[in-house]
PDB file of C-alpha atoms in Angstrom:
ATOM      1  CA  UNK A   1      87.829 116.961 126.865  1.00  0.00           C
ATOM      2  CA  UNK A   2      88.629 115.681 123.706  1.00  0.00           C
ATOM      3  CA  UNK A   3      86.348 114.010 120.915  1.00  0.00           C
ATOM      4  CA  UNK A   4      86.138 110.122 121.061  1.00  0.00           C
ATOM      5  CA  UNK A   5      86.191 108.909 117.646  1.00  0.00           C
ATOM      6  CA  UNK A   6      87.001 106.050 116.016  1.00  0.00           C
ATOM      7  CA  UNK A   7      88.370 105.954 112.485  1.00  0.00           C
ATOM      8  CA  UNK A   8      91.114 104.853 110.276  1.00  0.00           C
ATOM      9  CA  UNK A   9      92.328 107.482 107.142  1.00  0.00           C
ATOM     10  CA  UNK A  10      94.603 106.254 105.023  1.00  0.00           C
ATOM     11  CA  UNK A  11      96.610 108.647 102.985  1.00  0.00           C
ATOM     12  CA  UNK A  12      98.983 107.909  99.557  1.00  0.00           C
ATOM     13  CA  UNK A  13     100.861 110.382  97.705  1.00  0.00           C
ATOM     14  CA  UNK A  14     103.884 109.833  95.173  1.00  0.00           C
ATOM     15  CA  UNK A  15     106.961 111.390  96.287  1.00  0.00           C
ATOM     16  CA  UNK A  16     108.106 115.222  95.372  1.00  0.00           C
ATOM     17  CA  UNK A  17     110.678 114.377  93.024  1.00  0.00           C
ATOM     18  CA  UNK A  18     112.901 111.083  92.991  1.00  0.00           C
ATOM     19  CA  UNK A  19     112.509 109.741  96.444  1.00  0.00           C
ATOM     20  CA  UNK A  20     115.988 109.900  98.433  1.00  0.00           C
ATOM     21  CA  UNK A  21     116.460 107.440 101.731  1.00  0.00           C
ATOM     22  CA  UNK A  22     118.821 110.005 103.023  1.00  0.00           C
ATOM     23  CA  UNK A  23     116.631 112.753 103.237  1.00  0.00           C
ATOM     24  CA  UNK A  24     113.684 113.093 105.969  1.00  0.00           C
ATOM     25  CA  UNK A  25     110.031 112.401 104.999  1.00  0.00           C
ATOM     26  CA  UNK A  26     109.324 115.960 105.220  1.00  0.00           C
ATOM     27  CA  UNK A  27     111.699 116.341 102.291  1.00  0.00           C
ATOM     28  CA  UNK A  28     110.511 113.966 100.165  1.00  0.00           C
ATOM     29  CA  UNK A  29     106.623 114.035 100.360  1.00  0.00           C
ATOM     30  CA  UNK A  30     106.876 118.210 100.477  1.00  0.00           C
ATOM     31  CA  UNK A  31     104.616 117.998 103.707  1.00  0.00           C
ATOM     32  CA  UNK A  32     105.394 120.198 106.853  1.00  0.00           C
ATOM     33  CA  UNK A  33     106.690 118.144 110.117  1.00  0.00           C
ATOM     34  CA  UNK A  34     103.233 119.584 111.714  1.00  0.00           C
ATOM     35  CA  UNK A  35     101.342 117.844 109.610  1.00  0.00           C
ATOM     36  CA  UNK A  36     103.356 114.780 108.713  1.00  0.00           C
ATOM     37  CA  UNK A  37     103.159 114.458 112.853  1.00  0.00           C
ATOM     38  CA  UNK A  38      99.387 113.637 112.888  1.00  0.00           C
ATOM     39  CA  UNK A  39      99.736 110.377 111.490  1.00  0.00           C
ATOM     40  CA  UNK A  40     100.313 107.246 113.981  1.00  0.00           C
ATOM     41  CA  UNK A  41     102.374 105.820 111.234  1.00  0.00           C
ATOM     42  CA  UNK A  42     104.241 106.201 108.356  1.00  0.00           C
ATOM     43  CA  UNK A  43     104.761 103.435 105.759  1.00  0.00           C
ATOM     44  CA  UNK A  44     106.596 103.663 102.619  1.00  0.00           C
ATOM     45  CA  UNK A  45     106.618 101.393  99.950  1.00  0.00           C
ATOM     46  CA  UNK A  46     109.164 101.767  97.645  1.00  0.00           C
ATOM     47  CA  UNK A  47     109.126 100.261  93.855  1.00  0.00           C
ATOM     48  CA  UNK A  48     112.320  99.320  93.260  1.00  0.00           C
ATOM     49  CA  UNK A  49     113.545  99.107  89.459  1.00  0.00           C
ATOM     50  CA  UNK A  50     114.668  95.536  88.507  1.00  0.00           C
ATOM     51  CA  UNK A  51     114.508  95.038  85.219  1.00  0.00           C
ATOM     52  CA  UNK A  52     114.669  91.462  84.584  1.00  0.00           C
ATOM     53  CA  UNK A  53     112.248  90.570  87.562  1.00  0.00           C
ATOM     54  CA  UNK A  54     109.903  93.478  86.347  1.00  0.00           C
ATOM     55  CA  UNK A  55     109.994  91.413  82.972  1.00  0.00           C
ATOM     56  CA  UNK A  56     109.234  88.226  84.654  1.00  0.00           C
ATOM     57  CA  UNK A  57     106.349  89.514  86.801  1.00  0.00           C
ATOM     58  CA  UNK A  58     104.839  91.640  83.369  1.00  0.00           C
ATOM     59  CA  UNK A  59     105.112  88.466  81.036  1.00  0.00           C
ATOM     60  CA  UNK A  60     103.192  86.335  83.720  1.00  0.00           C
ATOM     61  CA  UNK A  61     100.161  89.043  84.027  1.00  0.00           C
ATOM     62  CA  UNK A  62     100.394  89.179  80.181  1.00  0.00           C
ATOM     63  CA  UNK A  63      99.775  85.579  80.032  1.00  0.00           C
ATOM     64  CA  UNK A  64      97.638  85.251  82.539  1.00  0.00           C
ATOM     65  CA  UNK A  65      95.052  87.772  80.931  1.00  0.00           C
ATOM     66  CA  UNK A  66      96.394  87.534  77.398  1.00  0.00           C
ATOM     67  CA  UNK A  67      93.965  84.131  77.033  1.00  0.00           C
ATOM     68  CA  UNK A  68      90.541  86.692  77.813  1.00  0.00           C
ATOM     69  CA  UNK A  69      89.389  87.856  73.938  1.00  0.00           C
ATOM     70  CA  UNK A  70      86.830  90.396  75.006  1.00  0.00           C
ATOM     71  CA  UNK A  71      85.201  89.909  71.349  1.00  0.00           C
ATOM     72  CA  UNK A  72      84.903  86.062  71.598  1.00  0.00           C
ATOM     73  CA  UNK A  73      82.881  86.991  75.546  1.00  0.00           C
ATOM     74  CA  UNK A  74      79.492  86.760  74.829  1.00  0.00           C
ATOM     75  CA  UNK A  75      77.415  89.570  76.891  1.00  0.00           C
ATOM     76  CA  UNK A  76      75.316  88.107  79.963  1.00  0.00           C
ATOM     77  CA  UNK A  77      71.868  90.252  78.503  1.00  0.00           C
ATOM     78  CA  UNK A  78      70.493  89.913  74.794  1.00  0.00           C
ATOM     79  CA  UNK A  79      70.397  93.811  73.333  1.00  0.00           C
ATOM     80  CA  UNK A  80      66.067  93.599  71.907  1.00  0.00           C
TER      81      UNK A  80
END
């Protein structure tokens, strides 16, 4: 018999080192085969460096949030 359970873990870790596509997940995260064979599935997102798109998405969140002066706010509740 074996414990019915329902649940969903979700676990994120930075690669050991640079990440390498040639090597096996066991390589890169640092965690034993054993282990890494518990999970249902394995996703990995990779952030790929691209300068000139990294600029364009950074200048956008800049301008986006750049118009919020956190002085100028006024708070929601008087101080007495």
């Amino acid at each position: 018999r074996t414990l019915q359970s329902r649940c969903a873990v979700f676990g994120v870790m930075n690669p050991k080192g640079a990440f390498d596509p040639t090597a096996p997940i066991a390589v890169n995260t640092g965690l034993p085969g054993p282990l890494l064979s518990r999970f249902d599935m394995i996703l990995i997102l990779l952030d790929t460096k691209e300068p000139d798109k990294d600029s364009i998405v950074s200048a956008h969140i800049i301008n986006a949030h750049g118009a919020y002066d956190p002085d100028e706010a006024s708070p929601s509740t008087s101080a007495p």
